[in-house]
Tab-separated table of C-alpha atoms and ligand atoms in Angstrom:
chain	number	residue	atom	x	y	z
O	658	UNK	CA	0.000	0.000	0.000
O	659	UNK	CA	1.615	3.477	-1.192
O	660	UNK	CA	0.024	6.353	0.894
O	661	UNK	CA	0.222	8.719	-1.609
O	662	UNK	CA	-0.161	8.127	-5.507
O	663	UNK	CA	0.382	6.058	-8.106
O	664	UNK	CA	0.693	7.761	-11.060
O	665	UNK	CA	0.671	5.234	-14.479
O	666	UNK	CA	3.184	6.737	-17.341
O	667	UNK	CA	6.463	8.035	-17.447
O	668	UNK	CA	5.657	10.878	-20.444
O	669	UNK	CA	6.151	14.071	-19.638
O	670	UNK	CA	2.844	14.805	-17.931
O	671	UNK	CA	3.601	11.553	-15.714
O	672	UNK	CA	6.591	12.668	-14.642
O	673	UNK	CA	5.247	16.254	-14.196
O	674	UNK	CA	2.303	15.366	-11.878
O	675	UNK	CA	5.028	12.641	-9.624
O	676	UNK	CA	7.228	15.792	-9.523
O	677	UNK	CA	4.683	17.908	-8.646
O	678	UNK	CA	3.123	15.091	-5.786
O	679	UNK	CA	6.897	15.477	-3.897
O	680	UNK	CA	6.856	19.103	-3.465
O	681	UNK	CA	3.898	18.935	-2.088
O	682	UNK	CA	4.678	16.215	0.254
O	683	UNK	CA	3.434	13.324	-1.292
O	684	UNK	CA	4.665	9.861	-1.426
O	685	UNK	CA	4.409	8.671	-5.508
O	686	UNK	CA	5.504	5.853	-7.145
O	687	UNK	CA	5.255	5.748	-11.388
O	688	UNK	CA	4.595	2.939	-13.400
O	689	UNK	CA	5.565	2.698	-17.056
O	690	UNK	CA	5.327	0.261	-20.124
O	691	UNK	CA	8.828	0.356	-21.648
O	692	UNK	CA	11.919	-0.193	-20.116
O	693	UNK	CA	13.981	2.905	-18.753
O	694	UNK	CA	16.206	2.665	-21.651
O	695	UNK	CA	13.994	3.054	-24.531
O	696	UNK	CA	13.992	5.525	-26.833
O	697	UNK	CA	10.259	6.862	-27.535
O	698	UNK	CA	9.847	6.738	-31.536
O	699	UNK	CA	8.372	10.485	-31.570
O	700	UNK	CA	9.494	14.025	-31.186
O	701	UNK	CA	6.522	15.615	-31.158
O	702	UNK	CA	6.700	18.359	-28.478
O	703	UNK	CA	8.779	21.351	-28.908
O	704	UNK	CA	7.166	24.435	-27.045
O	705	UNK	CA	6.460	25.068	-23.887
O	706	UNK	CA	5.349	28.304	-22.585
O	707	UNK	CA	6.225	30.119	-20.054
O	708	UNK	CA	3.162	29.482	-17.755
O	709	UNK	CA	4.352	25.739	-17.689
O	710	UNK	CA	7.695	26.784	-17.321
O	711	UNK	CA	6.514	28.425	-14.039
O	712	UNK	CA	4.407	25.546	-13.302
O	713	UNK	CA	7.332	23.542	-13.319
O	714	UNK	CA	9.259	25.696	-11.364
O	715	UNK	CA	7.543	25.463	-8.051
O	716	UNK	CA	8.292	21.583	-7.840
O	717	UNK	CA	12.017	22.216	-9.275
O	718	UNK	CA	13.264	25.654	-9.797
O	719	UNK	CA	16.459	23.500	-11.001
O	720	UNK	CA	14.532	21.908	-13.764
O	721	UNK	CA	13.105	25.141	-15.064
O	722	UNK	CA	16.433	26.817	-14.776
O	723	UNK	CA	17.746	23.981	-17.255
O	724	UNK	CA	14.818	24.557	-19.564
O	725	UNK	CA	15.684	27.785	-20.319
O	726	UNK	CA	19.041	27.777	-20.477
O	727	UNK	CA	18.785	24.520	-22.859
O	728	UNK	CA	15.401	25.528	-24.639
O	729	UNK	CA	15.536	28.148	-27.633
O	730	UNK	CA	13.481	31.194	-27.544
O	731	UNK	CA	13.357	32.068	-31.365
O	732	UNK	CA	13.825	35.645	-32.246
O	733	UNK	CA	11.414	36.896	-34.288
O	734	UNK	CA	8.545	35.271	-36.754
O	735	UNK	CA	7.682	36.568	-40.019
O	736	UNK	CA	4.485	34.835	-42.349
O	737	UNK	CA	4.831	34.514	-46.430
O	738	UNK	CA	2.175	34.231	-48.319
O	739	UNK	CA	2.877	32.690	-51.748
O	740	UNK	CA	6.475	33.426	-51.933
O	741	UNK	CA	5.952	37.396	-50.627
O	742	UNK	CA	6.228	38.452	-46.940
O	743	UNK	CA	3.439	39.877	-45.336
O	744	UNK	CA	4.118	39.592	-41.645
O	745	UNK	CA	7.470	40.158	-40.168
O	746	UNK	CA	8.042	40.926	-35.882
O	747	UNK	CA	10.846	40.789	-34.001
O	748	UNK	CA	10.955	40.329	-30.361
O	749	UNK	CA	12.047	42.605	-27.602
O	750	UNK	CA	15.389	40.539	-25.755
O	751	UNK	CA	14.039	39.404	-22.142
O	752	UNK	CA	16.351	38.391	-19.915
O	753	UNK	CA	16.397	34.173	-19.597
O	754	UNK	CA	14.079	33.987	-16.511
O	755	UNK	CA	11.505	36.222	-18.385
O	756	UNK	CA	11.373	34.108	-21.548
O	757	UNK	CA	8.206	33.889	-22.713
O	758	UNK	CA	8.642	30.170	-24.053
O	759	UNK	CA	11.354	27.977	-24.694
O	760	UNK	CA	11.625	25.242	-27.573
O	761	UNK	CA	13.565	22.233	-27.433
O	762	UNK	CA	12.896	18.613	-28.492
O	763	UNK	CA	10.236	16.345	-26.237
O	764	UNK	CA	13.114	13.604	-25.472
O	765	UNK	CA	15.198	16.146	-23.872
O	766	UNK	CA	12.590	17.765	-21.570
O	767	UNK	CA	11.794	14.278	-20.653
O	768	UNK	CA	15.258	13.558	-19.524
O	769	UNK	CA	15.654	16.888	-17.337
O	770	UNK	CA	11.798	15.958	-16.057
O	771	UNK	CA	13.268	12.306	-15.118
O	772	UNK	CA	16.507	14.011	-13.320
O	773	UNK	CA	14.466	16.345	-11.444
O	774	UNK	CA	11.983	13.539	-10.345
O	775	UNK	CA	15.114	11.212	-9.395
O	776	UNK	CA	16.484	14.300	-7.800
O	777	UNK	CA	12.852	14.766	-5.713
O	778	UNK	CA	12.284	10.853	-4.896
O	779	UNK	CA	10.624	9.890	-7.511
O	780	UNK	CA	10.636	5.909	-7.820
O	781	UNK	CA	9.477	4.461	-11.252
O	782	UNK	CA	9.312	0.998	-12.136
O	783	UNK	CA	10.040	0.227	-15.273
O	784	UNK	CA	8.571	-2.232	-18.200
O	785	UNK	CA	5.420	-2.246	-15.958
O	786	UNK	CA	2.246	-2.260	-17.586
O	787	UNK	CA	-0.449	-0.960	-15.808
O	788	UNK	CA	-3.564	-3.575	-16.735
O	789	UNK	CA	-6.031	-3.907	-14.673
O	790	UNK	CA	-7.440	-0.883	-12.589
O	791	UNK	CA	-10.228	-1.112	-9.475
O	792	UNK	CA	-11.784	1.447	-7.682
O	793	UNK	CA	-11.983	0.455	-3.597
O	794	UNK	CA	-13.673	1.916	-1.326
O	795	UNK	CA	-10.909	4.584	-0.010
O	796	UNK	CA	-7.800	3.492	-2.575
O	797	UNK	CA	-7.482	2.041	-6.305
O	798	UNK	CA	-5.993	-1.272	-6.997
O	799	UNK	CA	-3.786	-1.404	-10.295
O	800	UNK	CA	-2.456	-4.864	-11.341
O	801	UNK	CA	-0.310	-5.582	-14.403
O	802	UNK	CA	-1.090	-8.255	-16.996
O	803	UNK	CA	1.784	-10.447	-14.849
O	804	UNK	CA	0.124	-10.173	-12.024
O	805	UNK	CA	1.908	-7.567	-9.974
O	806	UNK	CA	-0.064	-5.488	-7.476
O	807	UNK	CA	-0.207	-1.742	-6.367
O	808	UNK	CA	-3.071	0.060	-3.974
O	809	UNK	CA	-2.675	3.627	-3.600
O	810	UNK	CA	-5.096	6.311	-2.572
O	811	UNK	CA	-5.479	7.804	-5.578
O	812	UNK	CA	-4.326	6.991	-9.190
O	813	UNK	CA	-3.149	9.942	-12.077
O	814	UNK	CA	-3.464	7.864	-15.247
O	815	UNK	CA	-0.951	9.824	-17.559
O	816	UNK	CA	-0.948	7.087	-20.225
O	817	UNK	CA	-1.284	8.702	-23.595
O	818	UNK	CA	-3.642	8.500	-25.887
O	819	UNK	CA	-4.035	4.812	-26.137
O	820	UNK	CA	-4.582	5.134	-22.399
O	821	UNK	CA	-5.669	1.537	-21.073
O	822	UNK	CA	-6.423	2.577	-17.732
O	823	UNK	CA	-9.198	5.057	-19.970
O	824	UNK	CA	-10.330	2.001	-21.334
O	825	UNK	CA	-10.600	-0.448	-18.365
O	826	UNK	CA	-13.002	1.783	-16.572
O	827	UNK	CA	-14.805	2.472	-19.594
O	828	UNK	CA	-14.154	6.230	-20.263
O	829	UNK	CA	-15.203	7.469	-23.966
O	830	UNK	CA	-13.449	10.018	-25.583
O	831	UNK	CA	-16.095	12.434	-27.490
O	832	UNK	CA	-14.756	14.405	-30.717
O	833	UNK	CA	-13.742	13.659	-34.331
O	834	UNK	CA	-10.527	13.108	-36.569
O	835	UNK	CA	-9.773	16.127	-38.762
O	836	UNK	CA	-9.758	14.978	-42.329
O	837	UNK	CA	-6.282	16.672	-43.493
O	838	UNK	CA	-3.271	15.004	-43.212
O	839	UNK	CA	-0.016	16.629	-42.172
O	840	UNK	CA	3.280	15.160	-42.523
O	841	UNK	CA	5.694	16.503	-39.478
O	842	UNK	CA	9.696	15.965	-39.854
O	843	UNK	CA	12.725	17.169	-37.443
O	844	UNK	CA	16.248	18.201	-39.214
O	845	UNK	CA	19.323	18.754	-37.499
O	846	UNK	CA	21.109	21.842	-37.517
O	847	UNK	CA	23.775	22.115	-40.810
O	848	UNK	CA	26.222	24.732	-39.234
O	849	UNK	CA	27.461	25.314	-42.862
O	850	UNK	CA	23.630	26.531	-44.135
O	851	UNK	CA	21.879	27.804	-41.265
O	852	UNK	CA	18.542	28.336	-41.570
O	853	UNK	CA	16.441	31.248	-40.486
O	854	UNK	CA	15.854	31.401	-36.371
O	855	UNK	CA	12.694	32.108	-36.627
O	856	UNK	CA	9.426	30.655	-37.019
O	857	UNK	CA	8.400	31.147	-40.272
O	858	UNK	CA	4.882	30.117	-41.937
O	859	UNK	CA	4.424	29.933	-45.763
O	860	UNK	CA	1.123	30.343	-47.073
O	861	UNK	CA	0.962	28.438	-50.359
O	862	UNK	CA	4.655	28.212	-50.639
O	863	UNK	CA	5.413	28.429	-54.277
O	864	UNK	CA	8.522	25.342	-54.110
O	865	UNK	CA	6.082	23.095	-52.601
O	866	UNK	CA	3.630	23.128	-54.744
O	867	UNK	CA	1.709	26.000	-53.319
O	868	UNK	CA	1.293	23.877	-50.046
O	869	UNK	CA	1.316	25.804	-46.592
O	870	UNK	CA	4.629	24.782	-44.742
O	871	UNK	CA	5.807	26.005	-40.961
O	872	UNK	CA	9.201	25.782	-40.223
O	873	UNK	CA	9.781	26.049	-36.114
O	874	UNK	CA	13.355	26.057	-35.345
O	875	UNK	CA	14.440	24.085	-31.666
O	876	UNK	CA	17.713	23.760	-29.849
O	877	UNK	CA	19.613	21.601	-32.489
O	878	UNK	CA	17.367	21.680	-35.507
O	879	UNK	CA	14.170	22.665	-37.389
O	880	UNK	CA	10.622	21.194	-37.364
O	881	UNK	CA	9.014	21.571	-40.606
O	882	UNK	CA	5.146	20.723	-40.793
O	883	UNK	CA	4.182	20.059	-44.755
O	884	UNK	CA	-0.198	20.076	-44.735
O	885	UNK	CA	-0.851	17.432	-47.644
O	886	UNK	CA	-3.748	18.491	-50.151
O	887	UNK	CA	-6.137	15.945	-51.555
O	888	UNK	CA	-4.475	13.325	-53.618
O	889	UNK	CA	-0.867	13.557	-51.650
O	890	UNK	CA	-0.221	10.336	-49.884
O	891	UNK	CA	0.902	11.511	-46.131
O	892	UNK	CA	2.531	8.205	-45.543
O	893	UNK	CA	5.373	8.439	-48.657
O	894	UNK	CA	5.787	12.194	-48.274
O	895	UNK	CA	6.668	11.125	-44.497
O	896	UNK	CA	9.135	8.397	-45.173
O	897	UNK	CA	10.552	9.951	-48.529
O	898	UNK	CA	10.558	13.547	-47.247
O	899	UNK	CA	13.828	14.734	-49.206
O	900	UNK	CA	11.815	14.888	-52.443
O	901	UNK	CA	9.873	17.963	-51.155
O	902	UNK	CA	12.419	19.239	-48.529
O	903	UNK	CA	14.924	19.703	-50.613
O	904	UNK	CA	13.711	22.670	-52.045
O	905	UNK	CA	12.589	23.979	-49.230
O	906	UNK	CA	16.259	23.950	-48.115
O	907	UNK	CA	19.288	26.099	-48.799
O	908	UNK	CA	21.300	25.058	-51.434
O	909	UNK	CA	23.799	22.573	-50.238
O	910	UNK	CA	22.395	22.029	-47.072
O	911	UNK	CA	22.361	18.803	-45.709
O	912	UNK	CA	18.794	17.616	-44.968
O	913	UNK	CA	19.598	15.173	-42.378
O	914	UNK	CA	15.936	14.011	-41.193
O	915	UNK	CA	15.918	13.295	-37.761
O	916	UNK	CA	12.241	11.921	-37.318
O	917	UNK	CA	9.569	12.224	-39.130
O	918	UNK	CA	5.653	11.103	-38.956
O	919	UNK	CA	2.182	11.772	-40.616
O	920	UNK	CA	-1.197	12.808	-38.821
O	921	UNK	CA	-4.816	13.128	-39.305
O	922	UNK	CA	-5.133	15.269	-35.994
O	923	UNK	CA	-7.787	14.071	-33.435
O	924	UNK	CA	-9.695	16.752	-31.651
O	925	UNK	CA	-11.083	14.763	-28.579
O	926	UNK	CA	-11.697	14.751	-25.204
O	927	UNK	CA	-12.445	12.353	-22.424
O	928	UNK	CA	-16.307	12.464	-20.760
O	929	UNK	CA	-15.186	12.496	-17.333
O	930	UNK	CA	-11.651	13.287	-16.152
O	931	UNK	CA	-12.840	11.802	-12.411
O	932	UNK	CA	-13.573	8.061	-11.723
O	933	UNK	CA	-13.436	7.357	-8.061
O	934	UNK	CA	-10.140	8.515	-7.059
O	935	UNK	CA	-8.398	7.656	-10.614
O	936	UNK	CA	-8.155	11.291	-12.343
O	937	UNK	CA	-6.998	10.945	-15.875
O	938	UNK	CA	-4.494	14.136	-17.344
O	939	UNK	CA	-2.522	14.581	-20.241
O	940	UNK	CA	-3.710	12.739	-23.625
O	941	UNK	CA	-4.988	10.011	-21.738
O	942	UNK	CA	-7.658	12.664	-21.563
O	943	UNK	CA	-7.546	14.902	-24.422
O	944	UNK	CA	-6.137	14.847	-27.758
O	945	UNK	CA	-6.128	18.390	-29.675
O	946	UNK	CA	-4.104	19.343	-33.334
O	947	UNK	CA	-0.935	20.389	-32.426
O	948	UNK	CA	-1.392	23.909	-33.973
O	949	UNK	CA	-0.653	26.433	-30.793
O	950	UNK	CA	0.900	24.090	-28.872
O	951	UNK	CA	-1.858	23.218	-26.559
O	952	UNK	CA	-1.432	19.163	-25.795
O	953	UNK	CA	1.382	19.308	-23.424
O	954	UNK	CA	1.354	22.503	-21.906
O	955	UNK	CA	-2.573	21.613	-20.946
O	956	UNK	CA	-0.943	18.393	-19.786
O	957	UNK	CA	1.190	19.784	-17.472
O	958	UNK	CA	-2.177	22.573	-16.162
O	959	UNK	CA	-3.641	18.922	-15.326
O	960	UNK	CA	-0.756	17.385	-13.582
O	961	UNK	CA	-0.696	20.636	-11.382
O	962	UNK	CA	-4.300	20.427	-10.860
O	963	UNK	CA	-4.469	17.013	-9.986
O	964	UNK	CA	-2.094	17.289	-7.353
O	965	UNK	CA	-3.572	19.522	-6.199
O	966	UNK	CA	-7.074	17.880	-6.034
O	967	UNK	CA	-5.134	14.990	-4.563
O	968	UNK	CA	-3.445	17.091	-1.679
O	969	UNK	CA	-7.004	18.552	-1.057
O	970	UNK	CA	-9.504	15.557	-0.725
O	971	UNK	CA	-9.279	14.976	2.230
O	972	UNK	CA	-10.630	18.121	3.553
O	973	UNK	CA	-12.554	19.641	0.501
O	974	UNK	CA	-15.099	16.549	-0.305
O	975	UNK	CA	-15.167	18.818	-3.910
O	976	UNK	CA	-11.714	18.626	-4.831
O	977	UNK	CA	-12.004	15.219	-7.444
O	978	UNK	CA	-15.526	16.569	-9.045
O	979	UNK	CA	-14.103	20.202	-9.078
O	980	UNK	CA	-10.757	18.508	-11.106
O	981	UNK	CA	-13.404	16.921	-13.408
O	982	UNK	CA	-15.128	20.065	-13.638
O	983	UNK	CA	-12.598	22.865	-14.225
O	984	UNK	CA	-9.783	20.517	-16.136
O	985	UNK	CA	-12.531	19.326	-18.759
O	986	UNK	CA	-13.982	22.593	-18.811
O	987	UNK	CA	-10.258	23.383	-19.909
O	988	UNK	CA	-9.847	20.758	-22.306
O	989	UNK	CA	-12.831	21.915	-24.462
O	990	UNK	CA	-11.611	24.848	-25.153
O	991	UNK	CA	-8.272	24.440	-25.562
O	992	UNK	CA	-9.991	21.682	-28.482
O	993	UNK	CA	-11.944	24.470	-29.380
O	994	UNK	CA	-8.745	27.181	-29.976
O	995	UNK	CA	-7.004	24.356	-31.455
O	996	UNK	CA	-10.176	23.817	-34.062
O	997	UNK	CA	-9.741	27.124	-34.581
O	998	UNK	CA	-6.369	26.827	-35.482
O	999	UNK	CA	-7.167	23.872	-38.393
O	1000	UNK	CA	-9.963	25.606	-39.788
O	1001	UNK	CA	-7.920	29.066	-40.731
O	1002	UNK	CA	-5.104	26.211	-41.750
O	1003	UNK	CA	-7.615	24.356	-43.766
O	1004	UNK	CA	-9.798	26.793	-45.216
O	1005	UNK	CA	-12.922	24.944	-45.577
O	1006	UNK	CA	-15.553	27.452	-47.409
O	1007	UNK	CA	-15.260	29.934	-49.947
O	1008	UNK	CA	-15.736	32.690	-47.231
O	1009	UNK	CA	-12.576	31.746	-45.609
O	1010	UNK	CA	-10.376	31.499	-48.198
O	1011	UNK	CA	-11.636	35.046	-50.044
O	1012	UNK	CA	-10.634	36.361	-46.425
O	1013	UNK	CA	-7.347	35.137	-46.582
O	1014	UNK	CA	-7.099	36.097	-50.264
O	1015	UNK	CA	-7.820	39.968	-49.300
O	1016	UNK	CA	-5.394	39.817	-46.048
O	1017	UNK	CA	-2.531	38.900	-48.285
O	1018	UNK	CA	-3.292	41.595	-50.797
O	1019	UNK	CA	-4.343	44.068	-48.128
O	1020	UNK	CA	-1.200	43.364	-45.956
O	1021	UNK	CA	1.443	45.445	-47.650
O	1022	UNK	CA	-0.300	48.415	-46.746
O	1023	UNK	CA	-2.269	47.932	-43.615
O	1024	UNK	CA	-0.385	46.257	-40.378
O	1025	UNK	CA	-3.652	44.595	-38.959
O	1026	UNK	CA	-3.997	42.332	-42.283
O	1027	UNK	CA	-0.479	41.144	-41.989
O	1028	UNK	CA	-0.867	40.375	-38.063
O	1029	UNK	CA	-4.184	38.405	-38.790
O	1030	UNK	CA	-2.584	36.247	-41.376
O	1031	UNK	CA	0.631	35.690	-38.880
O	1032	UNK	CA	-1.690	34.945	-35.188
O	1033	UNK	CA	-4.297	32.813	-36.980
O	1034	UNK	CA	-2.766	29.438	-37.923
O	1035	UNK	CA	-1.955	29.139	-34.185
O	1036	UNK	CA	-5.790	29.754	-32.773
O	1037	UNK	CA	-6.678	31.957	-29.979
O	1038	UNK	CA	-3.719	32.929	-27.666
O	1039	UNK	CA	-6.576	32.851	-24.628
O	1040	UNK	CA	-8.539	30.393	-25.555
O	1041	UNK	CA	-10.671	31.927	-22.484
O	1042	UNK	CA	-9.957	28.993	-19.782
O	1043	UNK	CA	-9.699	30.862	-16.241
O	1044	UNK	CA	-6.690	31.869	-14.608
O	1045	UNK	CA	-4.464	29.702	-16.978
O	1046	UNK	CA	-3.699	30.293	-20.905
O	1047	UNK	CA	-4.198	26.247	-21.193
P	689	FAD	C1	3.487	16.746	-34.145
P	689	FAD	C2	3.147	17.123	-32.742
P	689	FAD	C3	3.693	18.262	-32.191
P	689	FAD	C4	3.359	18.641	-30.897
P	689	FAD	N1	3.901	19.785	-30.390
P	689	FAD	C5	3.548	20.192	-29.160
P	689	FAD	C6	4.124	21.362	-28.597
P	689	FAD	O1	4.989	21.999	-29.220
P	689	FAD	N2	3.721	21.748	-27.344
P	689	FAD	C7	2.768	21.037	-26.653
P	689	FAD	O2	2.387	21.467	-25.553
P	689	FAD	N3	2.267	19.883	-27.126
P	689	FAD	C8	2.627	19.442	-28.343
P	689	FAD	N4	2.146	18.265	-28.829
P	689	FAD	C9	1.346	17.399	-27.950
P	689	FAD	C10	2.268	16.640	-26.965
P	689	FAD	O3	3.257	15.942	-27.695
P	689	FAD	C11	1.461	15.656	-26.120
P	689	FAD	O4	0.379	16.341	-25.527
P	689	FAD	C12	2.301	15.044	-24.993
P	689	FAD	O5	3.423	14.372	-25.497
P	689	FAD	C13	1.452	14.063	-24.191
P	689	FAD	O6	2.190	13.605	-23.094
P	689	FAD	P1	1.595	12.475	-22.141
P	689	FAD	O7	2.604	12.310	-21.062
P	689	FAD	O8	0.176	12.787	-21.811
P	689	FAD	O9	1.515	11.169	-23.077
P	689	FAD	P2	2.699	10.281	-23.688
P	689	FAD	O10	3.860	11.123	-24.065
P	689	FAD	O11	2.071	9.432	-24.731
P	689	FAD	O12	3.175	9.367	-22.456
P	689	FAD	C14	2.394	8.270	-22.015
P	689	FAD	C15	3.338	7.288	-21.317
P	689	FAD	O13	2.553	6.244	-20.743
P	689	FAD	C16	3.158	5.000	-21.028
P	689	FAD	N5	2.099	3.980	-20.976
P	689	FAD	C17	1.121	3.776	-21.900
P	689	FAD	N6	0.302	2.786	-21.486
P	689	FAD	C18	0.768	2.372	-20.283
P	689	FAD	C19	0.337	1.375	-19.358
P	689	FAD	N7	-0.742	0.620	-19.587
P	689	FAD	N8	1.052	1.205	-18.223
P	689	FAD	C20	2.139	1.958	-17.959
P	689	FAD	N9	2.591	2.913	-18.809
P	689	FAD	C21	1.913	3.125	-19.951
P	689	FAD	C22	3.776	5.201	-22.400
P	689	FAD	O14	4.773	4.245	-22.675
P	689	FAD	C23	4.310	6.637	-22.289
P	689	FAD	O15	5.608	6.647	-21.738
P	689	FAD	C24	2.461	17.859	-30.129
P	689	FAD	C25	1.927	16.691	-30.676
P	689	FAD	C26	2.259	16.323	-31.972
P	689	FAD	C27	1.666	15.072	-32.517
C-alpha cells in the first residue's frame, strides 16, 4: 500500500504530476510500459510556454532553470504568403528567466523531467504495464497483466492516448478526426547553411507546390510541418521527405531528417476526467491538433491540478468533481482554440479562403492584415480557460 499516488506513465505529464506530488509532500511511485532505456519513436513536443515553465518551477526551480538555459526562444517570426512576406516581428530581448517560451525537443525535456523527479524521490518501475485498474472503497488497486499489485489512494493515469487505464473503466473520448493530413519531420542543424531562427509560416509556398509549410526552429534543428492536399499520400511524403524538402532547403544544405511522422489530428476529449479517485491528465484525456501548442502545456495545467485535487480531498469533499469540472472545462476549449487553429489552416468554405485572399493583398499596406494572417494558424492565444492560458 503506497500512501500517496500512483501515477501510471512516465511521459512528460507523468513525470510532471510525480514531480509535482513530492513538493507537495506526497509519497508517488510511477509505473511505465517500456523499459527505462527506450527511446520513444516520436518528437513531437517542442514548445512550452512560459506558464508551464513556471508551473514547473515550483516543484524544481532547477529543472526550469535547465529549460531555459537549454530551450531556444526564437527571435522573431515573419508569415509569407505565396512566396511574398506579409508579416514580419521581431521580439524585444528578455532576460532568460523572463522568456516567454522555450523550444527544445520532447526527449530532452523528458530527460531533465526524469533528473528532477530522481532528484525529488521519484521511484518508477520500469517495463510495468499498468492492466487492470479497481476502484476500492478509499484506494485504487492497479495490477499488471503479470500479475503484480499496487493500492494507492489515488491513481493519475498519464498514459497517452491509447490510455488503457481510460479504457478499463470504460471512459469514452467524445470528438472527431480532422480529415487533413499533415506530414511533421525534425532536421538537425547544418552549421554550414543555417537556416532562419525564426518561425516562419508559408502560405501556399510556391517550391512546394503551393502547399502551406511552418518551419519552427528548436535547440539543435528545425521542425518543418508540410499540410498534404487531396491526392498527396501523407505516408510516402513522411518516409521519402527529401523529395519535397529539398527545395525547401538552402542550397547545399544537408537535410539530415531526424524523425519524421504523418497525422490526421484528433480533436477529442475524455467524458469524465474523475472516476473514483483515478483522475486521468494529459492525452490520456484529451487529444487536440498540435497547432498552438496546446497538448502538453494543458498536460502539465492537469498534472498541477491534480495534485492539487489529490493534496485537497481529504478536507474539501469537492476537490475530485471540481478537477473533473474545471480541467474538462479546460480541455474543451483548448480543443476548441485548437479547431480554430485547423480551420484558418484548412480553409474549408469559400468565405474563408476570399478572407485570406484579401489579407494577403491588403497586408502590404495595412499592419492589422499582416498580423491576422501571422496569429491565426496558431488559434486563440486565450482560448478563455480561467486563470491559466491552457
Ligand atoms: C506533431 C506534434 C507536435 C506537438 N507539439 C507540441 C508542442 O509543441 N507543445 C505542446 O504542448 N504539445 C505538443 N504536442 C502534444 C504533446 O506531444 C502531447 O500532448 C504530450 O506528449 C502528451 O504527453 P503524455 O505524457 O500525456 O503522453 P505520452 O507522451 O504518450 O506518455 C504516455 C506514457 O505512458 C506510457 N504507458 C502507456 N500505457 C501504459 C500502461 N498501460 N502502463 C504503464 N505505462 C503506460 C507510455 O509508454 C508513455 O511513456 C504535439 C503533438 C504532436 C503530434
Amino acid at each position: 500500500m503506497i500512501d500517496g499516488s500512483v501515477v501510471v506513465g512516465a511521459g512528460p505529464v507523468g513525470l510532471a504530476t510525480a514531480l509535482l506530488a513530492r513538493s507537495r509532500g506526497l509519497s508517488v511511485h510511477v509505473l511505465e510500459r517500456l523499459p527505462a532505456t527506450a527511446s520513444k519513436p516520436g518528437s513531437r513536443a517542442i514548445f512550452l510556454h512560459r506558464q508551464t515553465i513556471q508551473t514547473l518551477a515550483t516543484a524544481s526551480p532547477a529543472l526550469s532553470d535547465q529549460l531555459v538555459s537549454e530551450g531556444l526562444v526564437w527571435p522573431g517570426r515573419t508569415t509569407y504568403w505565396a512566396g511574398r512576406q506579409v508579416h514580419h516581428h521581431r521580439y524585444e530581448p528578455v532576460p532568460p528567466k523572463l522568456a516567454p517560451f522555450v523550444s527544445l525537443p520532447q526527449p530532452r525535456m523528458e530527460e531533465l523531467l526524469r533528473e528532477a523527479g530522481m532528484r525529488a524521490g521519484v521511484t518508477i518501475s520500469w517495463s510495468t504495464e499498468a492492466d487492470e485498474v479497481v476502484n476500492e472503497d478509499a484506494s485504487v488497486l492497479i495490477r499488471t497483466a503479470g500479475g503484480r499489485e499496487w493500492r494507492s489512494a489515488f491513481v493519475v493515469a498519464a498514459d497517452g492516448a491509447r490510455s488503457a487505464v481510460r479504457h478499463r473503466l470504460g471512459v469514452p473520448m467524445n470528438g472527431d478526426t480532422t480529415g487533413n493530413a499533415f506530414v511533421v519531420v525534425d532536421i538537425a542543424d547544418d552549421p554550414t547553411r543555417p537556416l532562419p531562427a525564426e518561425r516562419v509560416f508559408h502560405y501556399r509556398h510556391p517550391l512546394a507546390a503551393g502547399r502551406n509549410v511552418l518551419f519552427v526552429p528548436f535547440t539543435g534543428g528545425h521542425r518543418i510541418d508540410l499540410q498534404c492536399r487531396t491526392g498527396d499520400d501523407p505516408a510516402l511524403l513522411a518516409t521519402d521527405p527529401h523529395t519535397w524538402l529539398r527545395p525547401l532547403l538552402p542550397p547545399g544544405h544537408a537535410c539530415e531528417v531526424t524523425w519524421s511522422s504523418h497525422y490526421l489530428f484528433r480533436q477529442t476529449v475524455a467524458e469524465t476526467f474523475t472516476i473514483g479517485r483515478v483522475l486521468l491528465a494529459g492525452e490520456a484525456a484529451h487529444l487536440f491538433a498540435p497547432f498552438g501548442a496546446r497538448g502538453l502545456n494543458s498536460g502539465i495545467a492537469d498534472a498541477a491540478a491534480a495534485i492539487n485535487a489529490i493534496v485537497t480531498a481529504d478536507t474539501d469533499h469537492r476537490a475530485l468533481a471540481d478537477y473533473d469540472r474545471v480541467r474538462r472545462a479546460a480541455a474543451e476549449r483548448n480543443r476548441a482554440a485548437a479547431g480554430q487553429a485547423l480551420a484558418h489552416l484548412t480553409a474549408t468554405g469559400p468565405h474563408r479562403r476570399a478572407a485570406q485572399r484579401a489579407a494577403a493583398v491588403a497586408a502590404h499596406v495595412l499592419h492589422r492584415a499582416g498580423t491576422w494572417l501571422d496569429s491565426k494558424p496558431y488559434g486563440p492565444r486565450d482560448a478563455g480557460i480561467p486563470g491559466s492560458l491552457y
